[in-house]
Amino acid sequence: MSDKTSEKSPFCILPWIHSFVNSNGNYQVCCTSEEHHIAITDNDGKPFNIKDQPTQDQIMNSDFMKKIRKDMLQGKWNKVCTRCLVTELADGVSRREIENKSYDDIIVSTVLTTRPDGTIPVKYKSIDYRLGNLCNLQCRMCGPHSSNAWLKDWNKVKPDSEKMNDTRRIELENYDWIEKDYLFLEFQKKLEHCEHLHFAGGEPLITPQMSRMLKYCIDNDYAKNITLTYNTNLTKLPEPVLELWKYFKSIRLLCSIDGFGKVNEYVRHPAKWDVIDRNLTYLDDNASKYHIDEILLSCTVQIYNILELPDLYNYLKKFKVIVPALNLINLHIPNYLQSSVLPEEAKLIANKRLGEFYTKLKEELPENRKYMAESIHEVLNFMNQKTDPALLKSFMDINTKMDSFKAQSLQESIPELYDLVVKNLPNS
């Protein structure tokens, strides 16, 4: 462990107050551990899954969770928390840091309820669901685990190492747990102390079970105490859902948008930019009507878009309510889409372009948002890592297959990136 690592505190409030159910029904510590697919397990190593209807005490006071809490209190980084550690070591702001700041007023009192063996009384302040993989987009960095739109086409474009076998395909086609009564019984039991309810996907705004959950909160007088948050691709904005938002304490939206105009259309196919722009404008104009107190564009930084980020920042200037900065998240998987795969010539351009934009952004942002400019340093630090040069060829080979399949063109949609990649391909 490096000196820099040992200086970082591993403590996070979430293992005391948070419930996260992933799209396959597995319970996990939080969504930041999602990409590593590390489920909370029982003492036999079997993942806790909502289909088996475990009690919340069985989950939260399993040996798995007790060890995480004890590790944190003893200053040890658990492997589940790797993503937050990597983010912090790259000078970014991690989920751990954000949650600790949000719940700063209860950290001491909550930790004091912990018994020596790590057992706690289960009182959820924060609840998070991925209600299956229903989605209307086929994003290039995504997959069938989070989007059923990928199911029939995944094996046509992916290398053998990523292809699904029949067993996995059938599993991903049948996320039927979201249709079962036990989901709603489980949800109801977790609401007594809930202050934050989050949905992602799939695409949560088109998931019927999400609306049913909101109605339950409204009908049983929980909604007024709950801040409701979403990750959404914002291609759909159903009026019945908007009407339900009016009953909640507040609404916060993380809009998953990965570039301006053609760049977003290319990465998040078949999204249409005019639809997204129209929906963002509508929300910006009607935020107070629907109790929306924050709208933030969340951008997954990857090889496709890191050179184009200033265009997306500049686009935000036209809005009144939407935060004029981006929530930047480095893509880690698949590795051939990481920004670090870029050739050195492209990295020099990105460093210069974003370095200059950082200075400008710091001057323009309001005082309470200036910290968001610092994430530019994190994405550049991540991009500047050395990677295997062969990954650039892997990117181009797989991307060419996707282009052919989707009837898209990297050369037409993101010409600068295309030229830089072709020019710097190994052995070219």
Short mmCIF file of C-alpha atoms in Angstrom, two decimals:
data_model
loop_
_atom_site.label_atom_id
_atom_site.label_comp_id
_atom_site.label_asym_id
_atom_site.label_seq_id
_atom_site.Cartn_x
_atom_site.Cartn_y
_atom_site.Cartn_z
CA MET A 1 0.00 0.00 0.00
CA SER A 2 1.42 3.37 -0.98
CA ASP A 3 1.83 6.24 1.46
CA LYS A 4 -0.78 8.17 -0.49
CA THR A 5 -3.26 5.29 -0.15
CA SER A 6 -2.69 4.96 3.59
CA GLU A 7 -3.46 8.66 4.05
CA LYS A 8 -6.97 8.21 2.62
CA SER A 9 -9.69 7.43 5.15
CA PRO A 10 -11.85 4.51 4.02
CA PHE A 11 -14.87 5.45 6.14
CA CYS A 12 -18.19 5.72 4.33
CA ILE A 13 -21.62 6.13 5.92
CA LEU A 14 -23.41 4.00 3.31
CA PRO A 15 -22.79 0.53 4.83
CA TRP A 16 -24.76 1.75 7.85
CA ILE A 17 -27.75 3.42 6.16
CA HIS A 18 -28.05 2.36 2.52
CA SER A 19 -29.77 -0.39 0.51
CA PHE A 20 -28.91 -1.06 -3.14
CA VAL A 21 -30.64 -3.65 -5.33
CA ASN A 22 -29.04 -4.23 -8.72
CA SER A 23 -30.80 -5.09 -11.98
CA ASN A 24 -30.45 -8.84 -11.42
CA GLY A 25 -31.98 -8.59 -7.94
CA ASN A 26 -28.68 -8.95 -6.08
CA TYR A 27 -28.04 -6.76 -3.06
CA GLN A 28 -24.78 -4.81 -3.25
CA VAL A 29 -23.12 -2.30 -0.96
CA CYS A 30 -23.75 0.60 -3.36
CA CYS A 31 -23.85 1.38 -7.07
CA THR A 32 -20.18 2.41 -7.07
CA SER A 33 -19.24 -1.22 -6.55
CA GLU A 34 -21.63 -2.25 -9.33
CA GLU A 35 -19.17 -2.61 -12.19
CA HIS A 36 -17.16 -5.11 -10.14
CA HIS A 37 -20.32 -7.22 -9.62
CA ILE A 38 -19.50 -7.78 -5.95
CA ALA A 39 -22.74 -8.88 -4.29
CA ILE A 40 -23.36 -9.01 -0.55
CA THR A 41 -23.13 -12.71 0.31
CA ASP A 42 -24.35 -14.96 3.09
CA ASN A 43 -21.97 -16.98 5.23
CA ASP A 44 -21.81 -19.68 2.54
CA GLY A 45 -20.73 -17.19 -0.10
CA LYS A 46 -24.10 -17.12 -1.88
CA PRO A 47 -25.26 -13.68 -3.07
CA PHE A 48 -28.29 -12.26 -1.31
CA ASN A 49 -30.96 -11.91 -4.00
CA ILE A 50 -34.39 -10.37 -3.65
CA LYS A 51 -35.94 -13.52 -5.16
CA ASP A 52 -34.91 -15.47 -2.05
CA GLN A 53 -36.65 -12.89 0.17
CA PRO A 54 -33.95 -12.49 2.83
CA THR A 55 -34.68 -10.18 5.73
CA GLN A 56 -32.94 -6.82 5.82
CA ASP A 57 -31.28 -7.82 9.08
CA GLN A 58 -29.84 -10.93 7.40
CA ILE A 59 -28.37 -8.75 4.67
CA MET A 60 -27.08 -5.79 6.65
CA ASN A 61 -25.77 -7.89 9.54
CA SER A 62 -24.21 -10.62 7.44
CA ASP A 63 -20.54 -11.37 8.09
CA PHE A 64 -19.88 -9.69 4.71
CA MET A 65 -21.34 -6.34 5.81
CA LYS A 66 -20.01 -6.53 9.35
CA LYS A 67 -16.49 -6.98 7.97
CA ILE A 68 -16.86 -3.93 5.71
CA ARG A 69 -17.94 -1.77 8.64
CA LYS A 70 -15.17 -3.09 10.90
CA ASP A 71 -12.59 -2.56 8.14
CA MET A 72 -13.71 1.04 7.76
CA LEU A 73 -13.59 1.74 11.49
CA GLN A 74 -10.09 0.21 11.63
CA GLY A 75 -8.85 2.32 8.71
CA LYS A 76 -8.67 -0.54 6.18
CA TRP A 77 -9.81 -0.28 2.55
CA ASN A 78 -12.11 -3.15 1.62
CA LYS A 79 -11.96 -4.41 -1.99
CA VAL A 80 -15.62 -3.41 -2.45
CA CYS A 81 -14.53 0.21 -2.14
CA THR A 82 -11.86 0.11 -4.86
CA ARG A 83 -13.64 2.52 -7.20
CA CYS A 84 -13.80 5.28 -4.56
CA LEU A 85 -10.13 4.77 -3.69
CA VAL A 86 -9.09 4.97 -7.36
CA THR A 87 -11.16 8.13 -7.79
CA GLU A 88 -9.60 9.81 -4.78
CA LEU A 89 -6.06 8.84 -5.73
CA ALA A 90 -6.68 10.52 -9.09
CA ASP A 91 -7.68 13.72 -7.22
CA GLY A 92 -11.37 13.24 -7.94
CA VAL A 93 -14.35 13.51 -5.61
CA SER A 94 -15.63 10.02 -4.76
CA ARG A 95 -19.10 8.77 -3.91
CA ARG A 96 -17.75 8.10 -0.39
CA GLU A 97 -16.83 11.75 0.09
CA ILE A 98 -20.13 13.02 -1.30
CA GLU A 99 -22.23 10.74 0.92
CA ASN A 100 -20.20 11.55 4.03
CA LYS A 101 -20.75 15.24 3.42
CA SER A 102 -24.50 14.72 2.90
CA TYR A 103 -24.89 12.77 6.13
CA ASP A 104 -22.28 14.56 8.21
CA ASP A 105 -24.80 15.39 10.93
CA ILE A 106 -25.57 11.72 11.71
CA ILE A 107 -22.20 10.03 11.23
CA VAL A 108 -21.14 10.08 14.89
CA SER A 109 -24.49 8.99 16.30
CA THR A 110 -24.86 6.28 13.65
CA VAL A 111 -21.40 4.82 14.20
CA LEU A 112 -22.00 4.73 17.95
CA THR A 113 -24.80 2.21 17.36
CA THR A 114 -22.25 -0.30 16.00
CA ARG A 115 -21.54 -3.28 18.23
CA PRO A 116 -17.99 -4.62 18.55
CA ASP A 117 -18.73 -7.40 16.04
CA GLY A 118 -19.99 -4.87 13.46
CA THR A 119 -23.72 -5.50 13.99
CA ILE A 120 -26.05 -2.48 13.65
CA PRO A 121 -29.76 -1.68 14.00
CA VAL A 122 -31.10 -1.55 10.42
CA LYS A 123 -32.56 1.87 9.61
CA TYR A 124 -32.34 2.89 5.97
CA LYS A 125 -31.93 6.57 5.17
CA SER A 126 -31.08 5.88 1.53
CA ILE A 127 -32.59 3.34 -0.91
CA ASP A 128 -31.49 2.62 -4.49
CA TYR A 129 -33.03 0.33 -7.11
CA ARG A 130 -32.12 -0.84 -10.60
CA LEU A 131 -35.50 -2.19 -11.65
CA GLY A 132 -34.30 -4.64 -14.25
CA ASN A 133 -32.68 -3.80 -17.58
CA LEU A 134 -35.57 -2.30 -19.57
CA CYS A 135 -34.03 0.43 -21.73
CA ASN A 136 -34.64 2.14 -25.06
CA LEU A 137 -30.97 2.81 -25.87
CA GLN A 138 -28.00 0.70 -26.95
CA CYS A 139 -25.10 2.78 -25.62
CA ARG A 140 -21.67 1.73 -26.86
CA MET A 141 -20.14 1.39 -23.40
CA CYS A 142 -23.18 -0.37 -21.91
CA GLY A 143 -24.38 -3.96 -22.16
CA PRO A 144 -27.32 -6.33 -21.66
CA HIS A 145 -26.93 -6.29 -17.87
CA SER A 146 -28.24 -2.71 -17.92
CA SER A 147 -30.03 -2.54 -21.28
CA ASN A 148 -32.21 -5.25 -22.77
CA ALA A 149 -31.85 -3.41 -26.10
CA TRP A 150 -28.44 -5.10 -26.33
CA LEU A 151 -29.67 -8.67 -25.82
CA LYS A 152 -30.22 -9.73 -29.43
CA ASP A 153 -27.17 -7.94 -30.84
CA TRP A 154 -24.42 -8.25 -28.21
CA ASN A 155 -22.74 -11.35 -29.61
CA LYS A 156 -22.73 -9.90 -33.13
CA VAL A 157 -20.29 -7.12 -32.27
CA LYS A 158 -18.34 -8.24 -29.21
CA PRO A 159 -15.11 -10.27 -29.02
CA ASP A 160 -15.29 -13.86 -27.77
CA SER A 161 -14.15 -12.82 -24.29
CA GLU A 162 -17.31 -10.75 -23.82
CA LYS A 163 -19.91 -12.89 -25.55
CA MET A 164 -22.87 -14.31 -23.64
CA ASN A 165 -23.53 -18.01 -23.46
CA ASP A 166 -27.14 -19.24 -23.67
CA THR A 167 -27.49 -19.52 -19.90
CA ARG A 168 -26.44 -15.91 -19.39
CA ARG A 169 -28.66 -14.69 -22.21
CA ILE A 170 -31.73 -16.45 -20.78
CA GLU A 171 -30.97 -14.98 -17.34
CA LEU A 172 -30.75 -11.46 -18.76
CA GLU A 173 -33.96 -11.94 -20.73
CA ASN A 174 -35.89 -12.89 -17.60
CA TYR A 175 -35.48 -10.25 -14.94
CA ASP A 176 -38.99 -11.05 -13.74
CA TRP A 177 -38.35 -10.23 -10.07
CA ILE A 178 -39.50 -6.67 -10.67
CA GLU A 179 -43.00 -7.99 -11.39
CA LYS A 180 -43.34 -9.93 -8.13
CA ASP A 181 -45.24 -8.84 -5.03
CA TYR A 182 -42.21 -9.55 -2.84
CA LEU A 183 -40.44 -6.55 -4.41
CA PHE A 184 -43.13 -4.21 -3.12
CA LEU A 185 -43.32 -5.87 0.28
CA GLU A 186 -39.55 -5.50 0.59
CA PHE A 187 -39.77 -1.85 -0.50
CA GLN A 188 -42.50 -1.04 1.99
CA LYS A 189 -40.48 -2.42 4.92
CA LYS A 190 -37.55 -0.10 4.16
CA LEU A 191 -39.43 3.22 4.05
CA GLU A 192 -39.89 4.18 7.70
CA HIS A 193 -36.68 6.21 7.96
CA CYS A 194 -36.08 6.83 4.25
CA GLU A 195 -34.95 10.33 3.20
CA HIS A 196 -33.51 9.50 -0.23
CA LEU A 197 -34.94 7.21 -2.92
CA HIS A 198 -32.96 6.68 -6.11
CA PHE A 199 -33.76 4.92 -9.38
CA ALA A 200 -31.52 4.09 -12.32
CA GLY A 201 -31.70 1.47 -14.99
CA GLY A 202 -32.26 0.40 -17.49
CA GLU A 203 -34.21 3.57 -18.04
CA PRO A 204 -36.25 4.21 -14.88
CA LEU A 205 -38.68 6.73 -16.37
CA ILE A 206 -40.20 4.01 -18.57
CA THR A 207 -40.32 1.32 -15.87
CA PRO A 208 -43.91 0.76 -14.60
CA GLN A 209 -42.76 -0.59 -11.22
CA MET A 210 -41.03 2.71 -10.45
CA SER A 211 -44.31 4.61 -10.78
CA ARG A 212 -46.07 2.06 -8.58
CA MET A 213 -43.45 2.63 -5.88
CA LEU A 214 -43.92 6.38 -6.07
CA LYS A 215 -47.68 6.01 -5.71
CA TYR A 216 -47.20 3.86 -2.63
CA CYS A 217 -45.00 6.56 -1.06
CA ILE A 218 -47.63 9.19 -1.83
CA ASP A 219 -50.59 7.14 -0.60
CA ASN A 220 -48.83 6.25 2.66
CA ASP A 221 -47.53 9.74 3.48
CA TYR A 222 -43.83 9.00 2.96
CA ALA A 223 -43.32 11.17 -0.13
CA LYS A 224 -43.17 14.51 1.69
CA ASN A 225 -40.03 13.38 3.54
CA ILE A 226 -38.21 11.89 0.55
CA THR A 227 -35.81 13.42 -1.94
CA LEU A 228 -36.29 11.48 -5.15
CA THR A 229 -33.33 11.13 -7.53
CA TYR A 230 -32.75 9.51 -10.91
CA ASN A 231 -30.15 8.55 -13.44
CA THR A 232 -32.02 8.96 -16.73
CA ASN A 233 -31.12 9.21 -20.41
CA LEU A 234 -33.87 11.85 -20.72
CA THR A 235 -35.13 10.56 -24.06
CA LYS A 236 -38.52 10.08 -22.41
CA LEU A 237 -40.35 12.47 -20.10
CA PRO A 238 -43.73 10.88 -19.23
CA GLU A 239 -46.25 13.41 -17.93
CA PRO A 240 -47.81 10.96 -15.41
CA VAL A 241 -44.39 10.54 -13.78
CA LEU A 242 -43.84 14.30 -13.64
CA GLU A 243 -47.18 14.71 -11.88
CA LEU A 244 -46.14 12.23 -9.18
CA TRP A 245 -42.97 14.23 -8.50
CA LYS A 246 -45.05 17.12 -7.16
CA TYR A 247 -45.78 15.14 -3.97
CA PHE A 248 -42.14 14.57 -3.01
CA LYS A 249 -39.91 16.78 -0.90
CA SER A 250 -37.65 17.44 -3.87
CA ILE A 251 -36.41 15.93 -7.14
CA ARG A 252 -32.85 15.71 -8.41
CA LEU A 253 -31.97 14.51 -11.88
CA LEU A 254 -28.68 13.10 -13.12
CA CYS A 255 -29.12 13.17 -16.88
CA SER A 256 -26.82 10.69 -18.61
CA ILE A 257 -25.56 12.61 -21.63
CA ASP A 258 -22.16 11.85 -23.11
CA GLY A 259 -21.57 14.59 -25.64
CA PHE A 260 -23.06 17.49 -27.50
CA GLY A 261 -25.23 16.81 -30.55
CA LYS A 262 -23.82 14.15 -32.88
CA VAL A 263 -21.39 12.87 -30.27
CA ASN A 264 -24.20 11.89 -27.91
CA GLU A 265 -26.22 10.42 -30.77
CA TYR A 266 -23.22 8.31 -31.76
CA VAL A 267 -22.40 7.04 -28.25
CA ARG A 268 -25.98 6.64 -27.01
CA HIS A 269 -27.71 5.24 -30.10
CA PRO A 270 -30.54 5.74 -31.08
CA ALA A 271 -30.97 8.86 -28.92
CA LYS A 272 -31.90 12.03 -30.84
CA TRP A 273 -30.31 15.29 -29.76
CA ASP A 274 -33.33 17.44 -30.59
CA VAL A 275 -35.46 15.32 -28.22
CA ILE A 276 -32.93 15.61 -25.39
CA ASP A 277 -32.53 19.33 -25.92
CA ARG A 278 -36.31 19.79 -25.89
CA ASN A 279 -36.68 17.77 -22.67
CA LEU A 280 -33.86 19.62 -20.92
CA THR A 281 -35.38 22.95 -21.92
CA TYR A 282 -38.80 21.89 -20.63
CA LEU A 283 -37.39 20.83 -17.27
CA ASP A 284 -35.32 23.99 -17.01
CA ASP A 285 -38.44 26.09 -17.61
CA ASN A 286 -40.67 24.08 -15.26
CA ALA A 287 -38.36 22.99 -12.46
CA SER A 288 -40.33 24.60 -9.63
CA LYS A 289 -43.62 23.17 -10.94
CA TYR A 290 -42.32 19.63 -10.40
CA HIS A 291 -40.30 20.29 -7.20
CA ILE A 292 -37.02 19.84 -9.08
CA ASP A 293 -34.16 21.49 -7.20
CA GLU A 294 -31.23 20.09 -9.19
CA ILE A 295 -30.66 19.06 -12.80
CA LEU A 296 -27.17 17.87 -13.54
CA LEU A 297 -25.68 16.37 -16.69
CA SER A 298 -23.70 13.24 -15.87
CA CYS A 299 -21.09 12.38 -18.46
CA THR A 300 -19.25 9.06 -18.69
CA VAL A 301 -15.80 10.12 -19.87
CA GLN A 302 -14.39 7.73 -22.44
CA ILE A 303 -12.35 7.60 -25.63
CA TYR A 304 -15.30 8.91 -27.65
CA ASN A 305 -15.90 12.17 -25.83
CA ILE A 306 -12.95 13.47 -23.81
CA LEU A 307 -11.81 15.69 -26.68
CA GLU A 308 -15.36 17.04 -27.07
CA LEU A 309 -16.17 17.93 -23.44
CA PRO A 310 -15.83 21.74 -23.86
CA ASP A 311 -18.72 21.68 -26.37
CA LEU A 312 -20.98 20.09 -23.77
CA TYR A 313 -19.89 22.56 -21.09
CA ASN A 314 -20.61 25.46 -23.44
CA TYR A 315 -24.04 24.06 -24.26
CA LEU A 316 -25.05 24.34 -20.59
CA LYS A 317 -24.66 28.11 -20.57
CA LYS A 318 -28.08 28.65 -22.12
CA PHE A 319 -30.02 27.24 -19.16
CA LYS A 320 -31.33 28.99 -16.05
CA VAL A 321 -31.66 26.12 -13.56
CA ILE A 322 -29.52 23.29 -14.97
CA VAL A 323 -26.13 23.20 -13.25
CA PRO A 324 -23.53 24.82 -15.56
CA ALA A 325 -20.97 22.08 -14.96
CA LEU A 326 -20.72 18.36 -15.65
CA ASN A 327 -20.69 15.39 -13.31
CA LEU A 328 -17.72 13.59 -14.87
CA ILE A 329 -17.31 9.84 -14.35
CA ASN A 330 -14.35 7.94 -15.79
CA LEU A 331 -15.26 4.81 -17.72
CA HIS A 332 -13.29 1.79 -16.48
CA ILE A 333 -14.99 -1.12 -18.26
CA PRO A 334 -14.57 -2.17 -21.05
CA ASN A 335 -10.90 -1.23 -20.98
CA TYR A 336 -10.66 -0.56 -24.74
CA LEU A 337 -13.11 2.35 -24.37
CA GLN A 338 -11.19 4.07 -21.58
CA SER A 339 -9.90 7.54 -22.34
CA SER A 340 -6.42 6.26 -21.44
CA VAL A 341 -6.42 4.21 -24.68
CA LEU A 342 -6.07 7.41 -26.73
CA PRO A 343 -2.78 7.83 -28.61
CA GLU A 344 -0.31 10.27 -27.07
CA GLU A 345 -0.98 12.87 -29.78
CA ALA A 346 -4.67 12.94 -28.78
CA LYS A 347 -3.81 13.10 -25.09
CA LEU A 348 -1.68 16.21 -25.70
CA ILE A 349 -4.64 17.87 -27.39
CA ALA A 350 -7.02 16.88 -24.56
CA ASN A 351 -4.59 18.11 -21.89
CA LYS A 352 -4.24 21.49 -23.59
CA ARG A 353 -7.91 21.87 -24.43
CA LEU A 354 -9.30 20.85 -21.06
CA GLY A 355 -6.50 22.50 -19.12
CA GLU A 356 -7.38 25.84 -20.70
CA PHE A 357 -11.09 25.19 -20.21
CA TYR A 358 -10.56 24.39 -16.52
CA THR A 359 -9.20 27.89 -15.89
CA LYS A 360 -12.14 29.43 -17.72
CA LEU A 361 -14.67 27.24 -15.94
CA LYS A 362 -13.32 28.09 -12.48
CA GLU A 363 -13.89 31.76 -13.21
CA GLU A 364 -17.42 31.27 -14.53
CA LEU A 365 -18.90 28.84 -12.01
CA PRO A 366 -20.78 30.16 -8.96
CA GLU A 367 -18.91 29.75 -5.70
CA ASN A 368 -20.89 26.71 -4.56
CA ARG A 369 -20.09 24.87 -7.81
CA LYS A 370 -16.40 25.69 -8.27
CA TYR A 371 -15.42 22.31 -6.82
CA MET A 372 -16.98 20.66 -9.88
CA ALA A 373 -14.26 22.09 -12.08
CA GLU A 374 -11.74 19.96 -10.17
CA SER A 375 -13.13 16.81 -11.77
CA ILE A 376 -11.40 17.91 -14.98
CA HIS A 377 -8.08 17.21 -13.27
CA GLU A 378 -9.31 13.75 -12.31
CA VAL A 379 -10.29 12.81 -15.87
CA LEU A 380 -6.98 14.08 -17.22
CA ASN A 381 -5.03 12.15 -14.59
CA PHE A 382 -6.96 9.02 -15.53
CA MET A 383 -6.49 9.62 -19.26
CA ASN A 384 -2.74 10.16 -18.86
CA GLN A 385 -2.17 6.64 -17.54
CA LYS A 386 -0.11 4.36 -19.74
CA THR A 387 -2.03 1.51 -21.37
CA ASP A 388 -1.26 -1.35 -23.71
CA PRO A 389 -0.98 0.13 -27.26
CA ALA A 390 -2.81 -2.95 -28.56
CA LEU A 391 -6.00 -1.66 -26.91
CA LEU A 392 -6.23 1.09 -29.53
CA LYS A 393 -6.44 -1.54 -32.26
CA SER A 394 -9.02 -3.47 -30.22
CA PHE A 395 -11.05 -0.29 -29.95
CA MET A 396 -10.95 0.31 -33.69
CA ASP A 397 -11.77 -3.29 -34.59
CA ILE A 398 -14.77 -3.51 -32.26
CA ASN A 399 -15.94 0.00 -33.08
CA THR A 400 -15.84 -0.73 -36.81
CA LYS A 401 -18.12 -3.72 -36.21
CA MET A 402 -20.50 -1.54 -34.23
CA ASP A 403 -20.51 1.11 -36.93
CA SER A 404 -21.41 -1.44 -39.57
CA PHE A 405 -24.13 -2.96 -37.42
CA LYS A 406 -25.64 0.37 -36.34
CA ALA A 407 -25.25 2.09 -39.72
CA GLN A 408 -23.15 4.79 -38.05
CA SER A 409 -19.76 6.27 -38.86
CA LEU A 410 -17.08 7.39 -36.42
CA GLN A 411 -15.50 9.36 -39.26
CA GLU A 412 -18.70 11.35 -39.84
CA SER A 413 -19.81 11.72 -36.21
CA ILE A 414 -16.48 12.41 -34.46
CA PRO A 415 -13.99 13.12 -37.28
CA GLU A 416 -11.19 14.46 -35.08
CA LEU A 417 -11.10 11.27 -33.02
CA TYR A 418 -11.26 9.11 -36.14
CA ASP A 419 -8.31 10.87 -37.74
CA LEU A 420 -6.19 10.69 -34.59
CA VAL A 421 -6.90 6.99 -34.05
CA VAL A 422 -6.28 5.96 -37.67
CA LYS A 423 -3.06 7.98 -37.79
CA ASN A 424 -1.72 6.35 -34.64
CA LEU A 425 -2.86 2.75 -34.96
CA PRO A 426 -0.07 0.27 -34.20
CA ASN A 427 1.79 -0.69 -37.40
CA SER A 428 -0.07 1.96 -39.40
#
